[in-house]
Coordinates of C-alpha atoms in Angstrom, one line a residue:
X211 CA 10.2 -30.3 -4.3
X212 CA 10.0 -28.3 -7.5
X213 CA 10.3 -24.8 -7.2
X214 CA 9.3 -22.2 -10.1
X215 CA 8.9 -18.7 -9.8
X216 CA 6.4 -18.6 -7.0
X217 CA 5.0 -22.1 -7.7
X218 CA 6.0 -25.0 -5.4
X219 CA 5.3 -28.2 -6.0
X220 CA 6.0 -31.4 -3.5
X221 CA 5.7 -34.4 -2.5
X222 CA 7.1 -36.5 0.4
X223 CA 6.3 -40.4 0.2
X224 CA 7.5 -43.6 1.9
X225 CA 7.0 -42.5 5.9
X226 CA 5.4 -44.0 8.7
X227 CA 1.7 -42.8 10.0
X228 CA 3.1 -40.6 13.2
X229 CA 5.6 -39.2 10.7
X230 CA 3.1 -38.6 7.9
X231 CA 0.6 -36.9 10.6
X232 CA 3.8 -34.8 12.1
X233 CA 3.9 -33.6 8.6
X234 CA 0.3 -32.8 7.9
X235 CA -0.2 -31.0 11.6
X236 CA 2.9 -28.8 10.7
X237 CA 1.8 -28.2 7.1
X238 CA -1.7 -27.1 8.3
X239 CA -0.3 -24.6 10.6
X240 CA 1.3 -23.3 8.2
X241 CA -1.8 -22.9 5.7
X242 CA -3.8 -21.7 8.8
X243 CA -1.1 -18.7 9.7
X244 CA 0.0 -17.7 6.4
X245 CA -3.6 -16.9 4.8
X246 CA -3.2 -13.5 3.1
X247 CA 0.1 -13.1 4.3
X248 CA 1.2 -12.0 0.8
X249 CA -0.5 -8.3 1.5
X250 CA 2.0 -8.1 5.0
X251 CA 5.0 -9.1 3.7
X252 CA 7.6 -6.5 2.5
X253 CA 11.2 -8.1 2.2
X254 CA 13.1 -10.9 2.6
X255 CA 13.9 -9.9 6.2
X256 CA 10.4 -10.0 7.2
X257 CA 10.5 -13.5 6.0
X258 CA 12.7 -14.7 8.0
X259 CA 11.5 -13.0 11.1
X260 CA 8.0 -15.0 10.3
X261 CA 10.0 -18.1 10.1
X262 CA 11.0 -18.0 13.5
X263 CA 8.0 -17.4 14.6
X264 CA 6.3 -20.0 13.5
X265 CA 8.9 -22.6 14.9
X266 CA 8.1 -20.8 18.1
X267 CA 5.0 -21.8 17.5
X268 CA 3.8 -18.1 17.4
X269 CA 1.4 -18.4 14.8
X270 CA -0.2 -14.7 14.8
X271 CA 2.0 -13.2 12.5
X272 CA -0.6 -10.0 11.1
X273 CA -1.9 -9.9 14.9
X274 CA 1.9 -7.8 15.1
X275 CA 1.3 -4.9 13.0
X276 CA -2.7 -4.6 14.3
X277 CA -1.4 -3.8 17.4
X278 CA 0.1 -0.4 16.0
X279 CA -2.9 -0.1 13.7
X280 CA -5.8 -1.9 14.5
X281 CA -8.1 -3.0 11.3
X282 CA -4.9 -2.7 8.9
X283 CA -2.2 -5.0 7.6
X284 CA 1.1 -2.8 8.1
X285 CA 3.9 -4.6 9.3
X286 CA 5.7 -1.9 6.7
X287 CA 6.7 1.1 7.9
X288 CA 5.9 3.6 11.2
X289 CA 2.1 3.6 11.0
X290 CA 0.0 4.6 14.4
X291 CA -3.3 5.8 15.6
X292 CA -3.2 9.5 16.6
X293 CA -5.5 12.5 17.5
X294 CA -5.9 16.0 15.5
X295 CA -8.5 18.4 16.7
X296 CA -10.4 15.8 18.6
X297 CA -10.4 13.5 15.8
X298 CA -8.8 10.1 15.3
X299 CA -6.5 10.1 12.6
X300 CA -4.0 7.5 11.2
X301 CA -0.4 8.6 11.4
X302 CA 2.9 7.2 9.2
X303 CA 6.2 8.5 10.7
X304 CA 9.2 9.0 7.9
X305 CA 11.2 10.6 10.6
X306 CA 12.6 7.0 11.4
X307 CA 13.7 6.4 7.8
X308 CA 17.3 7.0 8.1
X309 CA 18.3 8.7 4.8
X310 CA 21.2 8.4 2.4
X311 CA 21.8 12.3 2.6
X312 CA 21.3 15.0 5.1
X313 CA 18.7 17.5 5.1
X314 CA 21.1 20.2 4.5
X315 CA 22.8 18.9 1.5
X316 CA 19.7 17.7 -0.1
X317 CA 18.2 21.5 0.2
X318 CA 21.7 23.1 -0.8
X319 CA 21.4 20.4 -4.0
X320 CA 18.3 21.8 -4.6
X321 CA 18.9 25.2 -4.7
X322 CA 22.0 24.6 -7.1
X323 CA 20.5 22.2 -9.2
X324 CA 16.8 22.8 -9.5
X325 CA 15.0 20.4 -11.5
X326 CA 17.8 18.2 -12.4
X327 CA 18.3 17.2 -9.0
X328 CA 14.9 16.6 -9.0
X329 CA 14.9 14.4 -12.0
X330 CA 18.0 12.5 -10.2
X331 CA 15.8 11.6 -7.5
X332 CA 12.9 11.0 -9.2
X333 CA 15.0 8.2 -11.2
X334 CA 17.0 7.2 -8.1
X335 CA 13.4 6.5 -6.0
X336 CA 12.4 4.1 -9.0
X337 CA 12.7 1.2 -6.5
X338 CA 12.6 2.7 -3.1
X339 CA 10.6 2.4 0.3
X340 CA 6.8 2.7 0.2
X341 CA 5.3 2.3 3.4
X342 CA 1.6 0.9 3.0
X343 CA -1.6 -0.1 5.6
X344 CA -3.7 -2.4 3.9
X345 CA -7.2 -1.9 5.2
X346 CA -8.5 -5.5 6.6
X347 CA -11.6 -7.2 4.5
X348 CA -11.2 -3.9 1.6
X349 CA -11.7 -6.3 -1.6
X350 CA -12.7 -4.1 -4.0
X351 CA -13.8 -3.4 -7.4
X352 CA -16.2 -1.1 -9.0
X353 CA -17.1 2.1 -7.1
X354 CA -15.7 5.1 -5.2
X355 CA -12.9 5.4 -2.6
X356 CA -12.2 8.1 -0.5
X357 CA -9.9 9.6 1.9
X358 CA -8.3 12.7 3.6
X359 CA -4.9 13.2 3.4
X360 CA -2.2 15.7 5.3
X361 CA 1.3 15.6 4.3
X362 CA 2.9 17.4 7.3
X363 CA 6.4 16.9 6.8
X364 CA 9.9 15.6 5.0
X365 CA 13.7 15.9 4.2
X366 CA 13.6 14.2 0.8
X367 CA 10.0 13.5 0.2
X368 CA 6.6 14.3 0.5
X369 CA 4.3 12.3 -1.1
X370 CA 0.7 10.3 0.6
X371 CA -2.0 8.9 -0.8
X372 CA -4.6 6.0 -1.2
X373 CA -3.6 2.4 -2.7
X374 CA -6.3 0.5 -4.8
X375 CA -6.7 -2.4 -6.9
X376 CA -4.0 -3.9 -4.8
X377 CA -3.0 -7.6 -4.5
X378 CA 0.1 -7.9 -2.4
X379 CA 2.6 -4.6 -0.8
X380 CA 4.4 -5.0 -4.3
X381 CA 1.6 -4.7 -7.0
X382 CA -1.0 -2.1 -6.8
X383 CA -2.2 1.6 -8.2
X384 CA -1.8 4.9 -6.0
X385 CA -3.6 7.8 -6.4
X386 CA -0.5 10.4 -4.3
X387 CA -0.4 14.1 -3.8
X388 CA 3.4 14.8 -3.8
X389 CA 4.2 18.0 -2.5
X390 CA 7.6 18.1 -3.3
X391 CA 7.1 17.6 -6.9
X392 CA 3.3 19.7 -7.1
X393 CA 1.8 17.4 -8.9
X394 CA -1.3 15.0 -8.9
X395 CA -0.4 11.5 -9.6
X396 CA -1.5 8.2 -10.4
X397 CA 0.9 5.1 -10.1
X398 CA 1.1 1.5 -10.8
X399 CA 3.5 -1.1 -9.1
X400 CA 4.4 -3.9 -10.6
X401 CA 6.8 -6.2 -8.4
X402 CA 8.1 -3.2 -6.3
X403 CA 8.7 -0.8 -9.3
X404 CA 7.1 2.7 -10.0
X405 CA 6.3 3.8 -12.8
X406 CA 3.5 7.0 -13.3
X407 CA 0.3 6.4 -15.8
X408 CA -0.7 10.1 -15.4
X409 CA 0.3 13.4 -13.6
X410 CA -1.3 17.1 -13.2
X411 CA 0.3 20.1 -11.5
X412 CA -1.4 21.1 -8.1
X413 CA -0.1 22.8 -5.5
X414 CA 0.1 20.8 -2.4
X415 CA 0.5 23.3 0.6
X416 CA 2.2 21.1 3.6
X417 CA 0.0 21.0 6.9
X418 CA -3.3 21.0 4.6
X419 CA -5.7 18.6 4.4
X420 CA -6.9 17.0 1.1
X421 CA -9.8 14.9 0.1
X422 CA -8.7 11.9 -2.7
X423 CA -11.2 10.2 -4.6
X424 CA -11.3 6.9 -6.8
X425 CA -13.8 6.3 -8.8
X426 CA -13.5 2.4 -10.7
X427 CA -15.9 1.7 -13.3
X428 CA -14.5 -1.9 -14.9
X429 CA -11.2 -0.5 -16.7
X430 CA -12.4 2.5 -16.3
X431 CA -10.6 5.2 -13.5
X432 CA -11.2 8.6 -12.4
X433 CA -8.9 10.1 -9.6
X434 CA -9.2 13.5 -8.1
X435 CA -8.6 15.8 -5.4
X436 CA -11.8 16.6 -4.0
X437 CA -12.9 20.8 -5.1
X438 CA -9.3 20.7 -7.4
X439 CA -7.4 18.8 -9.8
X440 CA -8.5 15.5 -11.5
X441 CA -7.5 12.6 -14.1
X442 CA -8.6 9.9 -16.1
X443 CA -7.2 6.7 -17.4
X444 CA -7.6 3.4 -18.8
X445 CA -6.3 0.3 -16.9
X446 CA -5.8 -2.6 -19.4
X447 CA -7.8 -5.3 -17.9
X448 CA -10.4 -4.3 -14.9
X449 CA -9.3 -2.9 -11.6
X450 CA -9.9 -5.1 -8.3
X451 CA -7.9 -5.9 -5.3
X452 CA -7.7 -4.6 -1.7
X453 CA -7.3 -1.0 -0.5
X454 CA -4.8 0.8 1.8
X455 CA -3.0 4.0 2.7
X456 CA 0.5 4.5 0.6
X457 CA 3.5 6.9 1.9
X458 CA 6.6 7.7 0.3
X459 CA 10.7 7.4 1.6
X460 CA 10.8 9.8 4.8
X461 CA 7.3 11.7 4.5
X462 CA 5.4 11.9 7.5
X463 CA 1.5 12.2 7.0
X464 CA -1.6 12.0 8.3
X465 CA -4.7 10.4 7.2
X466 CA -8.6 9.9 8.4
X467 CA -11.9 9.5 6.9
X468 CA -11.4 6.3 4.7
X469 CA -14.4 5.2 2.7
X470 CA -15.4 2.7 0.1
X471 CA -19.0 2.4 -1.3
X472 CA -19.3 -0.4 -4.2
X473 CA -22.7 1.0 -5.5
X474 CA -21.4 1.6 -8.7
X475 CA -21.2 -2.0 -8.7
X476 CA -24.7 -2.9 -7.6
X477 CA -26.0 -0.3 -10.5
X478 CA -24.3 -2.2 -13.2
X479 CA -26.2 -5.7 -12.5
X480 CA -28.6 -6.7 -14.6
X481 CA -32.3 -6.7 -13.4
X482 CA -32.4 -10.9 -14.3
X483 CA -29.0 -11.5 -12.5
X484 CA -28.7 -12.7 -8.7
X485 CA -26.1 -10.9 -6.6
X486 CA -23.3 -12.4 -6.2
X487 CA -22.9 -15.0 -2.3

C-alpha cells in the first residue's frame, strides 16, 4: 500500500480464489457504506467509531445521525427536530458543549476587557467546533439559498447560519449572523480553519428571527439578511458543493424554512445547449 496525503494506492497479489473473493466482498462493503461519508465525518474519533462498525458488520453508518435529523448528514454536534409556534423547526443544542471557561468569568472578562477579550477569542476560535447538518441530495451551484435563522442562546458564542459550496464538514463557505460580535459575515473553511472574506455590522437581537440569503452566480456571491444588511464577493474559481446549516462553539439556535432554487442556473444556458442528464 502507498499512502499520500489522502491518496491510497494498493495492491494485494499471489492468493488463492476464496481468499481473493474474501477480499473483494469486504472491499465492496466498504465502497458500498462509505459513499459520501467524507460530508459525515468530523474527527479522528468518529473514525474509529465507524471502524467498528463496519467489522460489526453494521454498515449504516449516515443512517445514525438521520435518526436525530431526518434528511441531513449530522453526526456533528446536538442537532434535533423541534416545534416553535406550531411549526417544525430544526434545533442545534451548544448547551452540551462543555466549555473551557465559565459563564461568569467569560462575562466578568468582558466587562474588563472589552474588545481585546474579544479579539482573544476571535483568534483563539481560529480552529474550533463547528457543528454542521448537511442537507441530503443539496449539490448545488448557481442560484439562491435561503433560510431562517434564530440564535436563542450562548455562554461564549452566538453565531448560526447557512453552509454553501461545501464539499466535506472541513471545506466550505458560511454566510453567519454572530450576535456576539454584531456583525454580518461571510467565511471560508479550508481543512477546518476560519478565516472571514467579508464582514458588516448589524445588530443581531437574540430570540429574533432572520432570513439569510445566497445568491451564486459562477464566482460571483451575494449574501444578505433578508429587509437588512448585505455583501458581495468574489470567490476565485466558481462556487459548487452541497448545502447545510452551520453553528458555532456553545450557541444554541434554531432554524426552518430552508430553500434552494437553481434557476439562476437554467437562465444562463444557451438556447442551442441540452440540459445537463
Amino acid at each position: 500500500a502507498d499512502i499520500r496525503g489522502d491518496m491510497l494506492q494498493a495492491a494485494l497479489r499471489g492468493l488463492d480464489c476464496p481468499a481473493v473473493e474474501e477480499v473483494l466482498d469486504q472491499t465492496g462493503r466498504l465502497l458500498g457504506c462509505s459513499r459520501l461519508l467524507d460530508l459525515a465525518i468530523p474527527n479522528q474519533m468518529e473514525v474509529q467509531t465507524l471502524t467498528e462498525m463496519f467489522f460489526r458488520q453494521e454498515y449504516d453508518f449516515l443512517d445514525r445521525s438521520e435518526k436525530r435529523l431526518p434528511g441531513f448528514y449530522a453526526s456533528f454536534g446536538q442537532w434535533s427536530l423541534s416545534e416553535m409556534d406550531g411549526q417544525e423547526v430544526i434545533m442545534q443544542d451548544g448547551s452540551f458543549m462543555g466549555q473551557t471557561v465559565t459563564c461568569a468569568l467569560h462575562f466578568a472578562a468582558s466587562s474588563v476587557l472589552g474588545d481585546r477579550y474579544q479579539k482573544f477569542l476571535e483568534k483563539r476560535h481560529a480552529q474550533h467546533y463547528y457543528p454542521v447538518a448537511v442537507k441530503r441530495d443539496s449539490g448545488h451551484e448557481d442560484g439562491r439559498i435561503r433560510v431562517d435563522v434564530r440564535i436563542e442562546a450562548g455562554c461564549v458564542d452566538l453565531a448560526a447560519g447557512l453552509a454553501f459550496g461545501l464539499t466535506n464538514v472541513g471545506n466550505c463557505l458560511v454566510l453567519a449572523v454572530d450576535a456576539a460580535a454584531s456583525e454580518l459575515q461571510l467565511l471560508e473553511f479550508v481543512n477546518n480553519t476560519r478565516q472571514f472574506l467579508e464582514r458588516v455590522a448589524m445588530e443581531m437581537p437574540l430570540g429574533r428571527w432572520f432570513g439569510l440569503e445566497v445568491m451564486v452566480s459562477g464566482q460571483e456571491i451575494t449574501a444578505s439578511v433578508v429587509d437588512g444588511r448585505s455583501l458581495r464577493f468574489t470567490a476565485p474559481r466558481p462556487v459548487s458543493g452541497y448545502v447545510g446549516l452551520w453553528t458555532k462553539g456553545d450557541t444554541t439556535a434554531f432554524f426552518r424554512n430552508l430553500d434552494m432554487d437553481s434557476s439562476l442556473r437554467k437562465e444562463k444556458r444557451p438556447e442551442n445547449q441540452a440540459p445537463e442528464l
